Structure formats: C-alpha cells, structure tokens
Short mmCIF file of C-alpha atoms in Angstrom, two decimals:
data_model
loop_
_atom_site.label_atom_id
_atom_site.label_comp_id
_atom_site.label_asym_id
_atom_site.label_seq_id
_atom_site.Cartn_x
_atom_site.Cartn_y
_atom_site.Cartn_z
CA ALA J 1117 0.00 0.00 0.00
CA GLN J 1118 1.11 3.53 -0.70
CA SER J 1119 0.19 6.92 0.63
CA VAL J 1120 1.33 10.51 0.33
CA THR J 1121 1.00 13.32 2.83
CA GLN J 1122 1.53 16.91 1.83
CA LEU J 1123 2.07 19.12 4.85
CA GLY J 1124 0.12 22.34 4.47
CA SER J 1125 -2.83 22.71 2.13
CA HIS J 1126 -1.92 26.37 1.58
CA VAL J 1127 1.52 27.99 1.45
CA SER J 1128 2.05 31.71 0.96
CA VAL J 1129 5.37 33.31 0.05
CA SER J 1130 6.62 36.67 -1.13
CA GLU J 1131 7.99 37.05 -4.63
CA GLY J 1132 11.71 36.26 -4.51
CA ALA J 1133 11.44 34.16 -1.36
CA LEU J 1134 12.26 30.48 -0.97
CA VAL J 1135 9.52 28.05 -1.87
CA LEU J 1136 9.34 24.85 0.22
CA LEU J 1137 6.50 22.38 -0.29
CA ARG J 1138 6.63 19.32 1.93
CA CYS J 1139 5.83 15.75 0.92
CA ASN J 1140 6.14 12.54 2.92
CA TYR J 1141 5.30 9.14 1.54
CA SER J 1142 4.89 5.55 2.58
CA SER J 1143 5.46 2.64 0.26
CA SER J 1144 5.99 -1.08 0.69
CA VAL J 1145 8.13 -1.22 -2.46
CA PRO J 1146 10.89 1.10 -3.74
CA PRO J 1147 9.07 4.30 -4.60
CA TYR J 1148 9.07 6.39 -7.70
CA LEU J 1149 8.22 9.96 -6.73
CA PHE J 1150 6.76 12.83 -8.69
CA TRP J 1151 5.81 16.47 -8.35
CA TYR J 1152 3.10 17.94 -10.58
CA VAL J 1153 1.75 21.45 -10.97
CA GLN J 1154 -1.82 22.31 -11.88
CA TYR J 1155 -3.21 25.65 -13.00
CA PRO J 1156 -6.96 26.29 -12.65
CA ASN J 1157 -9.16 24.09 -14.83
CA GLN J 1158 -6.17 22.46 -16.48
CA GLY J 1159 -4.46 19.09 -16.38
CA LEU J 1160 -1.31 18.25 -14.49
CA GLN J 1161 2.15 19.14 -15.71
CA LEU J 1162 5.18 17.19 -14.55
CA LEU J 1163 7.74 19.28 -12.67
CA LEU J 1164 10.18 16.48 -11.86
CA LYS J 1165 10.45 12.82 -10.99
CA TYR J 1166 12.70 10.51 -9.06
CA THR J 1167 13.03 6.90 -10.18
CA THR J 1168 16.59 5.76 -9.48
CA GLY J 1169 20.04 7.28 -9.26
CA ALA J 1170 20.84 10.74 -7.95
CA THR J 1171 18.61 11.67 -5.05
CA LEU J 1172 18.63 15.40 -5.88
CA VAL J 1173 16.39 15.88 -8.86
CA LYS J 1174 16.17 19.05 -10.90
CA GLY J 1175 13.03 19.90 -12.77
CA ILE J 1176 11.50 22.59 -14.88
CA ASN J 1177 11.05 26.24 -13.94
CA GLY J 1178 13.87 26.14 -11.39
CA PHE J 1179 12.30 23.58 -9.07
CA GLU J 1180 14.17 20.74 -7.45
CA ALA J 1181 13.46 18.00 -4.93
CA GLU J 1182 15.54 15.65 -2.84
CA PHE J 1183 14.64 12.03 -2.13
CA LYS J 1184 15.49 11.20 1.48
CA LYS J 1185 14.80 7.56 2.12
CA SER J 1186 15.56 7.75 5.85
CA GLU J 1187 12.99 10.50 6.26
CA THR J 1188 10.56 9.12 3.64
CA SER J 1189 10.41 12.62 2.22
CA PHE J 1190 10.51 14.27 -1.18
CA HIS J 1191 10.20 18.00 -0.51
CA LEU J 1192 9.98 20.47 -3.40
CA THR J 1193 12.02 23.67 -3.35
CA LYS J 1194 12.70 26.71 -5.47
CA PRO J 1195 15.20 29.36 -4.36
CA SER J 1196 13.23 32.37 -5.57
CA ALA J 1197 9.47 32.44 -6.10
CA HIS J 1198 7.94 34.10 -9.13
CA MET J 1199 4.37 35.28 -9.49
CA SER J 1200 3.85 32.67 -12.22
CA ASP J 1201 4.56 29.90 -9.68
CA ALA J 1202 1.15 30.46 -8.07
CA ALA J 1203 -0.71 27.19 -8.64
CA GLU J 1204 -1.61 23.93 -6.95
CA TYR J 1205 1.14 21.37 -6.48
CA PHE J 1206 0.74 17.65 -6.09
CA CYS J 1207 3.20 15.07 -4.84
CA ALA J 1208 2.66 11.51 -6.06
CA VAL J 1209 4.17 8.08 -5.53
CA SER J 1210 4.16 5.00 -7.68
CA GLY J 1211 5.44 1.56 -6.83
CA ALA J 1212 8.24 0.00 -8.79
CA GLY J 1213 6.59 -3.37 -8.52
CA GLY J 1214 3.84 -5.42 -6.99
CA THR J 1215 0.22 -4.36 -7.08
CA SER J 1216 1.19 -0.70 -7.02
CA TYR J 1217 3.00 -0.93 -10.32
CA GLY J 1218 2.14 1.87 -12.69
CA LYS J 1219 -0.47 3.52 -10.48
CA LEU J 1220 0.06 6.99 -9.07
CA THR J 1221 -1.14 7.78 -5.57
CA PHE J 1222 -1.48 11.51 -4.99
CA GLY J 1223 -1.26 13.76 -2.00
CA GLN J 1224 -4.06 16.20 -1.20
CA GLY J 1225 -2.34 19.08 -2.93
CA THR J 1226 -0.78 22.34 -1.76
CA ILE J 1227 -1.98 25.66 -3.10
CA LEU J 1228 0.94 28.07 -3.46
CA THR J 1229 0.19 31.77 -3.32
CA VAL J 1230 2.87 34.28 -4.30
CA HIS J 1231 2.36 37.88 -3.26
CA PRO J 1232 4.32 40.90 -4.44
CA ASP S 1120 2.38 16.93 -31.33
CA GLY S 1121 1.48 13.92 -29.26
CA GLY S 1122 -0.83 14.22 -26.33
CA ILE S 1123 -4.11 13.32 -24.68
CA THR S 1124 -7.42 14.80 -25.73
CA GLN S 1125 -10.34 14.82 -23.35
CA SER S 1126 -13.81 15.82 -24.40
CA PRO S 1127 -16.01 17.54 -23.67
CA LYS S 1128 -14.39 20.17 -21.48
CA TYR S 1129 -17.67 20.79 -19.63
CA LEU S 1130 -20.50 18.30 -19.22
CA PHE S 1131 -23.83 18.55 -17.48
CA ARG S 1132 -25.72 15.50 -16.30
CA LYS S 1133 -29.28 15.19 -15.22
CA GLU S 1134 -30.26 12.97 -12.32
CA GLY S 1135 -30.44 9.32 -13.35
CA GLN S 1136 -28.61 9.84 -16.61
CA ASN S 1137 -25.50 8.02 -17.83
CA VAL S 1138 -22.79 10.12 -19.46
CA THR S 1139 -19.56 9.15 -21.21
CA LEU S 1140 -16.31 11.07 -21.06
CA SER S 1141 -13.91 10.66 -23.94
CA CYS S 1142 -10.14 10.18 -23.68
CA GLU S 1143 -7.91 9.70 -26.72
CA GLN S 1144 -4.10 9.54 -26.86
CA ASN S 1145 -1.66 9.46 -29.75
CA LEU S 1146 1.43 8.80 -27.65
CA ASN S 1147 1.45 5.04 -28.25
CA HIS S 1148 1.29 4.49 -24.49
CA ASP S 1149 0.11 1.11 -23.28
CA ALA S 1150 -1.28 2.24 -19.93
CA MET S 1151 -4.18 4.64 -19.39
CA TYR S 1152 -5.87 5.92 -16.25
CA TRP S 1153 -8.91 7.83 -15.05
CA TYR S 1154 -8.70 10.04 -11.97
CA ARG S 1155 -11.33 12.02 -10.16
CA GLN S 1156 -10.37 15.33 -8.54
CA ASP S 1157 -12.32 16.97 -5.73
CA PRO S 1158 -11.17 20.09 -3.88
CA GLY S 1159 -8.80 19.25 -1.02
CA GLN S 1160 -8.73 15.54 -1.82
CA GLY S 1161 -6.11 15.33 -4.49
CA LEU S 1162 -6.66 12.87 -7.31
CA ARG S 1163 -8.22 9.48 -6.76
CA LEU S 1164 -7.89 6.57 -9.16
CA ILE S 1165 -11.13 5.32 -10.72
CA TYR S 1166 -9.96 2.75 -13.29
CA TYR S 1167 -6.78 1.89 -15.11
CA SER S 1168 -5.79 -0.21 -18.07
CA GLN S 1169 -2.34 -1.54 -18.83
CA ILE S 1170 -3.23 -3.29 -22.08
CA VAL S 1171 -6.01 -3.35 -24.65
CA ASN S 1172 -9.11 -5.33 -23.61
CA ASP S 1173 -8.05 -5.38 -19.98
CA PHE S 1174 -8.70 -2.95 -17.12
CA GLN S 1175 -8.76 -2.92 -13.33
CA LYS S 1176 -10.71 -1.06 -10.69
CA GLY S 1177 -8.99 1.69 -8.82
CA ASP S 1178 -9.85 3.04 -5.40
CA ILE S 1179 -13.25 4.55 -6.24
CA ALA S 1180 -14.68 2.48 -9.13
CA GLU S 1181 -18.26 2.20 -7.85
CA GLY S 1182 -20.69 3.94 -10.18
CA TYR S 1183 -18.24 4.08 -13.09
CA SER S 1184 -17.45 1.83 -16.05
CA VAL S 1185 -14.77 1.82 -18.74
CA SER S 1186 -13.76 0.03 -21.90
CA ARG S 1187 -10.44 -0.39 -23.69
CA GLU S 1188 -11.16 -1.67 -27.19
CA LYS S 1189 -8.37 0.33 -28.80
CA LYS S 1190 -4.94 1.31 -27.54
CA GLU S 1191 -5.68 4.97 -28.22
CA SER S 1192 -9.01 5.22 -26.45
CA PHE S 1193 -10.19 4.78 -22.85
CA PRO S 1194 -13.72 6.20 -22.38
CA LEU S 1195 -15.26 6.55 -18.93
CA THR S 1196 -18.99 6.20 -18.32
CA VAL S 1197 -20.47 7.80 -15.24
CA THR S 1198 -23.57 5.80 -14.46
CA SER S 1199 -26.69 6.72 -12.53
CA ALA S 1200 -25.32 4.58 -9.69
CA GLN S 1201 -22.69 7.25 -8.99
CA LYS S 1202 -24.51 9.37 -6.42
CA ASN S 1203 -22.09 12.27 -6.30
CA PRO S 1204 -20.59 12.64 -9.77
CA THR S 1205 -19.89 16.37 -9.73
CA ALA S 1206 -16.09 16.60 -10.03
CA PHE S 1207 -13.17 17.26 -12.33
CA TYR S 1208 -12.11 14.15 -14.25
CA LEU S 1209 -8.60 13.65 -15.55
CA CYS S 1210 -7.37 11.04 -17.98
CA ALA S 1211 -3.70 10.07 -18.15
CA SER S 1212 -1.42 7.69 -19.97
CA SER S 1213 2.04 6.40 -19.18
CA SER S 1214 5.03 4.91 -20.93
CA VAL S 1215 7.58 2.38 -19.75
CA ASP S 1216 9.94 5.13 -18.58
CA TRP S 1217 7.39 6.33 -16.00
CA SER S 1218 6.41 9.37 -18.01
CA TYR S 1219 2.79 10.21 -17.34
CA THR S 1220 0.86 12.59 -19.56
CA PHE S 1221 -2.42 14.13 -18.43
CA GLY S 1222 -5.31 15.47 -20.45
CA SER S 1223 -6.82 18.88 -19.77
CA GLY S 1224 -9.79 17.42 -17.94
CA THR S 1225 -13.59 17.30 -18.08
CA ARG S 1226 -15.67 19.15 -15.51
CA LEU S 1227 -18.88 17.24 -14.84
CA THR S 1228 -21.78 18.93 -13.09
CA VAL S 1229 -25.10 17.42 -12.04
CA VAL S 1230 -28.06 19.67 -12.78
#
C-alpha cells in the first residue's frame, strides 16, 4: 500500500522568497516519486520525478526535490518564487513493482500563493 | 504533437442519466488511467488499463465503467449509480519510462 501526505494545504510566500513544499510518503516497495503542478481548470504538468540514481532531482522552472529515504520525504524547493509559480502542487508516488506498479497515488495538494 | 485529448471540457448530467467522457491519446502508451479530482482531496484513481481489452478497478470504481477496445481510447462512463458525480475528471497515460501525460480534464456537473 502507498500513501502521500503533503504538509500544508496552503503555502504563501513573497515574490523572490524560498519556496518549500513538503511531501512525505509511505510505500511497501521502492518508490518512484513525482511532483506535478496544476493551474486552474487544467491538467497536471510534470515538474520532476525521481526513479533511481541521484537523489537530488532538478526539474522545470527552477524547481528541485531531494529524495530522502531515511525521512521518507521528497520536498519540493525553489530558491526564488515568481508570481507565475502560483498554482496547486501535487506530490505523487508509484510503486516500482507489486500491485502498485504503474499507479500513481497523490497527496491532497498544496496551493501556493505568491504575493508581491 | 502527441498528447491526450479529453472531451467535452464541460458536461452537465441530469439525475439518473449516464454520461460518457472521452479520452484519446496518440502517444502510443500502453497504460491509461482515469482520476477524479475533488477540492482538497487530491486525485483518486477510478480505473486503469495496462493493455487493450483489460482494465482494473482503482480506489473509487463504484458507479463508473470503462472500456479499452483500442490502444488509443479509454472512455469513462459515469452511471446513474454514482450518487455524487460532480467533479473534475482527468485522464492520463504512461510509458515504460514512467512518463505520465495528463489530459486537460472534463468538468462534470449534475443539474
């Protein structure tokens, strides 16, 4: 079984400030981890993913995330927020095998607000 | 360009009516998925299919049905048995390298 917990349903930052969106997961098999962004009434766009290899993953638009197995975390960061980063962000996990194979389990989402 | 097309973008359903949401992909992906999105609940898996003519129930399959007669198509029917169908529905497909592509969604409202 898999689950994802995103800490904080709403995060507010000033433009130019650090963005930190928290994600913790549980998985009975080696996890593949994802961060997606969603703008209103649109589908999801992949920001970055971790499957194997380097635990620090760089994505689009200046975002990055670090897989920490000991902490079962995959937090998303961006050094300097831009107004265009305002959106809803979803963390997701998929199992590398077993009955979870291929299926994404999502967190509840975090709405990021960026104010001038 | 390859991608996923969902239609219609907005759909209104009367009480007791079945409606079908379309999902078509030209990415040559084997696996396809349907998710339901409600505010504050993230996305929940309804059905998924990893190969043509085969599909499995997800976490919230009751009141929904699907078919997978072609690799490119994975329509979702919301039946009258689904008591609370108002939601945003997202279709996705995935390749062997764990690349998921999402459609732009269908917003279903009961009137």
